Short mmCIF file of C-alpha atoms in Angstrom, two decimals:
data_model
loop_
_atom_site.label_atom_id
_atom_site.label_comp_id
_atom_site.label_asym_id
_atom_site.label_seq_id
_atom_site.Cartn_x
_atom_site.Cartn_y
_atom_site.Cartn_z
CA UNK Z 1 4.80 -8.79 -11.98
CA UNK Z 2 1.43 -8.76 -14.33
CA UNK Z 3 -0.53 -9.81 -11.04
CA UNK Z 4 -2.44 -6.95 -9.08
CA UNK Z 5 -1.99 -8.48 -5.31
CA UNK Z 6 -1.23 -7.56 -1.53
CA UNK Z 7 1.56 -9.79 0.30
CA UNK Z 8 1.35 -9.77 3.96
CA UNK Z 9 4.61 -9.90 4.91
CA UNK Z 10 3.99 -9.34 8.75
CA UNK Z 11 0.98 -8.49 10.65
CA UNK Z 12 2.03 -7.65 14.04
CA UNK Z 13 1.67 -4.66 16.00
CA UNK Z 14 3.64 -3.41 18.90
CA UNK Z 15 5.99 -6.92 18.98
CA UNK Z 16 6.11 -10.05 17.15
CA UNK Z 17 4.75 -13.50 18.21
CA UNK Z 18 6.00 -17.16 17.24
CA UNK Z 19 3.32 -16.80 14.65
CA UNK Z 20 2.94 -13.30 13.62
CA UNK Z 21 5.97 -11.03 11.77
CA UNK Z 22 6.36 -7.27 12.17
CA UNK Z 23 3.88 -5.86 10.23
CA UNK Z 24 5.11 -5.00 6.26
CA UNK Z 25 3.07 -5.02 3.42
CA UNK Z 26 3.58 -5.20 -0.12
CA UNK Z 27 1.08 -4.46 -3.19
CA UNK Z 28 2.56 -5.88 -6.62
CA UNK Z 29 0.98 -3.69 -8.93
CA UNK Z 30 1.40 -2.48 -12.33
CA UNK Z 31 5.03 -3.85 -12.63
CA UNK Z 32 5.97 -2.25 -9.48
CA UNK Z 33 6.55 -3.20 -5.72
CA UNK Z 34 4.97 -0.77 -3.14
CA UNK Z 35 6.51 -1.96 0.39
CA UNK Z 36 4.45 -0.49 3.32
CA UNK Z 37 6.13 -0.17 6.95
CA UNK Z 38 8.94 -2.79 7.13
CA UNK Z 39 9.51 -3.60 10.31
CA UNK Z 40 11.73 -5.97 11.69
CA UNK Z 41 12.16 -8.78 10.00
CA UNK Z 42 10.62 -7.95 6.44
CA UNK Z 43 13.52 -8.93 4.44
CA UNK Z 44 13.39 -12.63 6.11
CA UNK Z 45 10.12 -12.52 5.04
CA UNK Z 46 10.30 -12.09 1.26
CA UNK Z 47 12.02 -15.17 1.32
CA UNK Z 48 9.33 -16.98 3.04
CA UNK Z 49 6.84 -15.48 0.74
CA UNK Z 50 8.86 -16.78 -2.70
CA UNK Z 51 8.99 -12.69 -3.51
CA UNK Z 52 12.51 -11.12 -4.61
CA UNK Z 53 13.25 -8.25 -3.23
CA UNK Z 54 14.07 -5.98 -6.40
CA UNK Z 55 10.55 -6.08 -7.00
CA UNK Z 56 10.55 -3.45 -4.46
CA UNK Z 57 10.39 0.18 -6.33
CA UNK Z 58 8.48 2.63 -3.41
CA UNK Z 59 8.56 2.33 0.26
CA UNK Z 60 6.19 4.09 2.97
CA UNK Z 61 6.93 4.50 6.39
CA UNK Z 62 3.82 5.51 7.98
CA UNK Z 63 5.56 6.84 11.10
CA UNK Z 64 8.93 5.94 13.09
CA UNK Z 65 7.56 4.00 15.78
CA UNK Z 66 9.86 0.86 15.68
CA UNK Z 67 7.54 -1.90 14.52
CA UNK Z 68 6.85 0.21 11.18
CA UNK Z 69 10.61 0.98 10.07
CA UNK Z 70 12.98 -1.21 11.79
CA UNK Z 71 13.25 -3.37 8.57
CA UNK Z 72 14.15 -0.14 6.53
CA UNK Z 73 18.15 -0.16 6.41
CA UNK Z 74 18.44 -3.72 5.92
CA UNK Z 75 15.44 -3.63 2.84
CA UNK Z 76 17.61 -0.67 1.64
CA UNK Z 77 20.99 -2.70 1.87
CA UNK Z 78 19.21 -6.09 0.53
CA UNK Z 79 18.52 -3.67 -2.79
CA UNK Z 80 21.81 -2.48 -3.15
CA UNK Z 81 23.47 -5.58 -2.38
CA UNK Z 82 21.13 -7.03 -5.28
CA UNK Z 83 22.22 -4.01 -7.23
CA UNK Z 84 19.00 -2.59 -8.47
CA UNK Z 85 19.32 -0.41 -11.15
CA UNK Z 86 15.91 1.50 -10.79
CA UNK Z 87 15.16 4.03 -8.02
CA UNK Z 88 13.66 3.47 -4.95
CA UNK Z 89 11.12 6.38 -3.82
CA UNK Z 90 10.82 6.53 -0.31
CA UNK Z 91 8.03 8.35 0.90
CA UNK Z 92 8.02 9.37 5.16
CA UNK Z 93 6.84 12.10 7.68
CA UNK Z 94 8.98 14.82 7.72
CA UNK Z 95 9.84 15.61 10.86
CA UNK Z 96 11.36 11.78 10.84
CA UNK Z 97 14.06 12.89 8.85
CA UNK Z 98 16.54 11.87 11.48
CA UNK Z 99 15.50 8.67 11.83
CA UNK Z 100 15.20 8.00 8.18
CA UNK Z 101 18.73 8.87 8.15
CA UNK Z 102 20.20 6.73 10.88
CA UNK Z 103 17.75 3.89 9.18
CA UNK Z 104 19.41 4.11 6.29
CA UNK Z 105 22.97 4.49 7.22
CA UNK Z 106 22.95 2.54 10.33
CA UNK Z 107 25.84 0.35 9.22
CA UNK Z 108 28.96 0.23 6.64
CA UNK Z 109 28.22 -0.42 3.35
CA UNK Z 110 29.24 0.79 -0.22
CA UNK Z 111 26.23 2.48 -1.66
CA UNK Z 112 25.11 2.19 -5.56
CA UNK Z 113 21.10 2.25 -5.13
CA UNK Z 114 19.51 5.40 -6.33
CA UNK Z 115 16.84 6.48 -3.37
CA UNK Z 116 14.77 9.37 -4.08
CA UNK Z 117 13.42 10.76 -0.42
CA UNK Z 118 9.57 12.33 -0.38
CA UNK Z 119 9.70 13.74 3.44
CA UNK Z 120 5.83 14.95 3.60
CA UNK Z 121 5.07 17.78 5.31
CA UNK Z 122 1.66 18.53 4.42
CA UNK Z 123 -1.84 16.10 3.45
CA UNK Z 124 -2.17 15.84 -0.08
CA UNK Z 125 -0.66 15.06 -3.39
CA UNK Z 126 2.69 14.05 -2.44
CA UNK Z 127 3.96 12.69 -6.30
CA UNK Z 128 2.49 11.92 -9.06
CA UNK Z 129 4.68 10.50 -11.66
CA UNK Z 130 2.11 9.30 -13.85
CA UNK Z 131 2.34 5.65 -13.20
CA UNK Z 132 0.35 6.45 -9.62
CA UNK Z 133 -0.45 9.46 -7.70
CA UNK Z 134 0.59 9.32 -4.33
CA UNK Z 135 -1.54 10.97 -1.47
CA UNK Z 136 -1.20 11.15 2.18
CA UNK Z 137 -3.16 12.79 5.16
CA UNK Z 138 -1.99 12.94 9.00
CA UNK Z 139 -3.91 10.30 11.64
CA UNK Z 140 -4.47 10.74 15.50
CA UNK Z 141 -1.42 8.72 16.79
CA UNK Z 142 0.67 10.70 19.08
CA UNK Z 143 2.87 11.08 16.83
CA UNK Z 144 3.54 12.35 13.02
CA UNK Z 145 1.96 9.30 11.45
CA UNK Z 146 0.78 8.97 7.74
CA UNK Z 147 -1.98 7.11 5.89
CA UNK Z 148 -1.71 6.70 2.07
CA UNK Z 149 -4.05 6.46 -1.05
CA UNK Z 150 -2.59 5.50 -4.40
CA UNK Z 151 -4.01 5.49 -7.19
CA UNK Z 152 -3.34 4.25 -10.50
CA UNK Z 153 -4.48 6.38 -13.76
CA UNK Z 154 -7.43 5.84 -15.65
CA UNK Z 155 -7.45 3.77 -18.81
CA UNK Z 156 -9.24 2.93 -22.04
CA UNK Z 157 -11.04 -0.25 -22.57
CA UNK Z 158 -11.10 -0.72 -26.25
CA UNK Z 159 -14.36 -2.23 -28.22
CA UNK Z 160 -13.46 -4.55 -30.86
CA UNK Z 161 -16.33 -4.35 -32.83
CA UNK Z 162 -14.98 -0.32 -32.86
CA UNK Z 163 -11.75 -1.05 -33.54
CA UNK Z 164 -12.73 -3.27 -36.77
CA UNK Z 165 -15.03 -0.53 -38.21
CA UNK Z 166 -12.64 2.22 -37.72
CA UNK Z 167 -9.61 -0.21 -39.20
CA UNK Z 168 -7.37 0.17 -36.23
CA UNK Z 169 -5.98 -3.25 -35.61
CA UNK Z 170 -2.40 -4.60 -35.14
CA UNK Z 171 0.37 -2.58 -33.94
CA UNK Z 172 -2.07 0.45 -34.45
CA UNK Z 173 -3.62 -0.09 -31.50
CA UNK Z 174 -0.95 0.46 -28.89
CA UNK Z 175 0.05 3.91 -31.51
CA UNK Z 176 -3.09 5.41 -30.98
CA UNK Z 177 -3.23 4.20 -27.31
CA UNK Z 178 0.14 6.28 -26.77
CA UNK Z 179 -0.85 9.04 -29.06
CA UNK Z 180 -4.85 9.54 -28.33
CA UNK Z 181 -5.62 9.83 -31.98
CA UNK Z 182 -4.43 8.32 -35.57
CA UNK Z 183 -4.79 8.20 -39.07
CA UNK Z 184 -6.26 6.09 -40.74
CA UNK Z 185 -6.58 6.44 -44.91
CA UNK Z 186 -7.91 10.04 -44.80
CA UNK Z 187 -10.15 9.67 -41.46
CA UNK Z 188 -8.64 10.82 -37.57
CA UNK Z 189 -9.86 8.49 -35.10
CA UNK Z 190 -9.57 9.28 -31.27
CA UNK Z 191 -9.58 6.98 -28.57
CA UNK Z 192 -12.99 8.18 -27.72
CA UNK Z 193 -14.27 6.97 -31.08
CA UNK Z 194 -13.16 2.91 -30.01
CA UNK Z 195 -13.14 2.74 -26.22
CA UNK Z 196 -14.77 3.99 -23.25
CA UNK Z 197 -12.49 5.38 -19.99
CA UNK Z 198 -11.42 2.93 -17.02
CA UNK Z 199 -11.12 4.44 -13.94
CA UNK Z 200 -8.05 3.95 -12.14
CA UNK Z 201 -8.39 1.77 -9.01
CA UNK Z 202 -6.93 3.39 -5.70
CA UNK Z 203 -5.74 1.62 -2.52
CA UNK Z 204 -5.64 3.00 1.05
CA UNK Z 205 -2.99 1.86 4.09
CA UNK Z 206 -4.48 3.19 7.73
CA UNK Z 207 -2.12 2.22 9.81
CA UNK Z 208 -1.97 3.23 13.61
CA UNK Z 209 -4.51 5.73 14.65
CA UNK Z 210 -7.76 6.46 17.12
CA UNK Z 211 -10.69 7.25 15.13
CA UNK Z 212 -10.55 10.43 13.17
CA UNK Z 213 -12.54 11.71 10.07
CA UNK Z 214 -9.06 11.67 7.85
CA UNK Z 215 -8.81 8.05 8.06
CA UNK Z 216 -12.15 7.94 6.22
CA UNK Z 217 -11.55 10.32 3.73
CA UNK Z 218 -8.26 9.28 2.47
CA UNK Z 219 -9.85 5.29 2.34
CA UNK Z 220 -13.03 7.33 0.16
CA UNK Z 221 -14.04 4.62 -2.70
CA UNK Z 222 -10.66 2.37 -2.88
CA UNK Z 223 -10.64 -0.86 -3.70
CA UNK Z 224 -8.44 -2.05 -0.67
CA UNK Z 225 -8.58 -0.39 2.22
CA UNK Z 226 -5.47 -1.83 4.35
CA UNK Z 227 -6.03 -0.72 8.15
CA UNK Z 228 -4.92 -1.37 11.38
CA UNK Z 229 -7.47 -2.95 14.09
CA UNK Z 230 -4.74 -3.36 17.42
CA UNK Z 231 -7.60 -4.57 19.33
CA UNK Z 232 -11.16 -6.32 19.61
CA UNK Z 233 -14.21 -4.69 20.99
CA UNK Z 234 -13.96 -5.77 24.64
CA UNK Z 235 -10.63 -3.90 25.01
CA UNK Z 236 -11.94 -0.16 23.53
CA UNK Z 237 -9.92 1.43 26.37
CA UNK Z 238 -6.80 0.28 25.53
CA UNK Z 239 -7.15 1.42 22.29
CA UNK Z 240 -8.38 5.02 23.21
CA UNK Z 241 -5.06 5.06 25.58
CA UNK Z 242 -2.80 3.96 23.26
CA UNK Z 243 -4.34 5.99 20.23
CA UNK Z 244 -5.05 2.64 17.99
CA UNK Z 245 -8.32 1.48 16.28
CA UNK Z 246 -10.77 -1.98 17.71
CA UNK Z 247 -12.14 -4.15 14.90
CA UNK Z 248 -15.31 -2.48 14.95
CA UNK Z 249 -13.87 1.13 14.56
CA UNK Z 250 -11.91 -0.47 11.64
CA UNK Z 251 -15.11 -1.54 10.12
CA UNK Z 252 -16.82 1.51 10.64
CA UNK Z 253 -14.13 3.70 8.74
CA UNK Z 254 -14.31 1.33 5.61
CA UNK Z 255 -18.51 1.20 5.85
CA UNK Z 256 -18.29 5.10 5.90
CA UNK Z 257 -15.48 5.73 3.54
CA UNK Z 258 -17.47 3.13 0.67
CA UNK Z 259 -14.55 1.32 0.30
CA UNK Z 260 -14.38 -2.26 -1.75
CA UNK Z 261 -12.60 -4.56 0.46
CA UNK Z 262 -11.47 -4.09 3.85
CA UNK Z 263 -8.28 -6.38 5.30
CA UNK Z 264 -7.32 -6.28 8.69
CA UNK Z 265 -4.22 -6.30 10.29
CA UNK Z 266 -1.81 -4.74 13.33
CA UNK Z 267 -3.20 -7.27 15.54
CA UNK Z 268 -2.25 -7.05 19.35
CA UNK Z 269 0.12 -10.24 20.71
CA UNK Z 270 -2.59 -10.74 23.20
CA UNK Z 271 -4.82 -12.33 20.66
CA UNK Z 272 -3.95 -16.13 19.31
CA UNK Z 273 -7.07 -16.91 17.47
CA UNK Z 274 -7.60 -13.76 14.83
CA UNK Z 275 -11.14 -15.31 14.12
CA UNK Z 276 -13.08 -12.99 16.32
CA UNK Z 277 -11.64 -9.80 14.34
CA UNK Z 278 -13.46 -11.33 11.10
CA UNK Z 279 -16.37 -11.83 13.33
CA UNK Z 280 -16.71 -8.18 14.52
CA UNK Z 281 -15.77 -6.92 11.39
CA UNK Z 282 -18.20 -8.29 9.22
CA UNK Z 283 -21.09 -7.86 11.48
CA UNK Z 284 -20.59 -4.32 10.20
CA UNK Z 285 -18.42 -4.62 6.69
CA UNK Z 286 -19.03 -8.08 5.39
CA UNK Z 287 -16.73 -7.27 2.50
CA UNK Z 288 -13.95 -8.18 4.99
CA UNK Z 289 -10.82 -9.68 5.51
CA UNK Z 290 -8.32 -10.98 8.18
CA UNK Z 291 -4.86 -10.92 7.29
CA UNK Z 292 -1.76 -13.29 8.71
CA UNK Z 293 1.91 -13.76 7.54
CA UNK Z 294 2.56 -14.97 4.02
CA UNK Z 295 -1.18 -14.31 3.07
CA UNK Z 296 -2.20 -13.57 -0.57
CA UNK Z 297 -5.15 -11.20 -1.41
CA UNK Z 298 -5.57 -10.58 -5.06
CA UNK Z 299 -6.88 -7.76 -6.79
CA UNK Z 300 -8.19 -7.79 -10.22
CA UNK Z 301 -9.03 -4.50 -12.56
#
């Protein structure tokens, strides 16, 4: 689990089409899986995508509309029937409490998994564990729906040429890494002295909302920003009434917010051909992509 990559399990919105899943979304990442609305479906679709299921160690639910949790129980049984022996965080709005609950014991089975709940209540720093800091703001969707940044913490780039005049080398390295500084004959040298600090990259998941400055600010610099675009251009008023973003308002929200990469997804069963959402897109944010079931976007440090 080395590789830094997004699986697109599903990309569908409101129902699925012979072609498109449920939506569900999963960033391997720093030895850890971070699963991203399962909806119906999603655990048919690791096997399509040649990805195990215990990779899976966090999962968000954005909100409990069906489409973005329907897949939740049976992802939660899959992982205990595979007996995992790490936790699973779940992170979810609050007030969907009951629903998580019925999700998650909708049917008989023995329970061994370990699931630590983070009901959210309020935007901001929801965890942070030190292996990523998970924050969340509320959207414009009707309901209590959640978008999420994570971000991974900084770290040092070490220069050899440093290293070598300093005499750290070997099994040194990785001790002063953990430590921040070590000895060496009668000299203290700090990380500062042989590397230089490596931000930590963050990642952004907008998924179901109408326009709204939060959706901007929680996407602010990432490297991915993962958001919803229901509908193209020509069908604006659909989107307004059903409190969902076009293409174009997608691409305006990752323009504004400076993010790296944009990838769309949530796509309406009206549209076949997904080509004109990559056209709209990147006549505003060229750094764009479409995304479909079973796709693979990498992402490197």
């Amino acid at each position: 689990m080395s590789e830094r990559k997004l699986v697109i399990l599903g990309c569908s919105s409101q129902q699925p089409t012979r072609f498109r899943n449920h939506g569900a979304y999963l960033f391997l990442w720093n030895e850890e899986g971070l699963l991203f609305d399962p909806g119906e479906g999603t655990q048919r679709q690791f096997i399509f995508a040649n990805v195990a299921p215990p990779v899976v160690t966090r999962i968000f639910v954005s909100h409990f509309h069906g489409d973005h949790c329907l897949g939740l129980g049976s992802m939660l049984m899959r992982l205990n029937l595979d007996k995992v022996t790490h936790p699973i965080h779940c992170y979810y709005p609050e007030s969907g409490k009951v629903y998580f609950d019925r999700l998650r014991y909708g049917t008989i089975y023995h329970e061994q998994i370990h699931v630590i709940e983070h009901p959210v209540s309020k935007a901001g720093v929801v965890h942070n564990d030190g292996k990523f800091c998970i924050e969340a703001t509320f959207l414009k969707h009707g309901v209590d729906n959640i978008a999420w940044r994570v971000t991974e913490p900084d770290s040092h780039k070490f220069n050899r040429e440093q290293l070598k005049l300093h005499g750290v080398e070997g099994p040194l390295v990785r001790l002063l890494e953990k430590n921040g500084t070590i000895q060496i004959g009668t000299k203290e040298v700090s990380l500062e002295d042989v590397s230089t600090v490596r931000k930590g990259d963050a990642i952004a998941v907008v998924i179901d909302t109408a326009e709204c400055q939060e959706a901007i600010e929680i996407a602010r610099g990432a490297k991915i920003l993962l958001c919803e675009s229901t509908y193209l251009k020509e069908h604006e008023d659909l989107a307004r009434r059903h409190h969902h973003l076009t293409t174009v308002q997608a691409a305006t929200i990752a323009k504004e917010a400076g993010v790296q990469q944009l990838i769309l997804t949530h796509f309406s069963a009206r549209y076949q051909d997904l080509e004109p959402f990559a056209e709209e897109a990147r006549a505003i944010f060229p750094h764009t992509e479409v995304a479909d079931d079973l796709k693979v976007f990498p992402f490197s440090k």
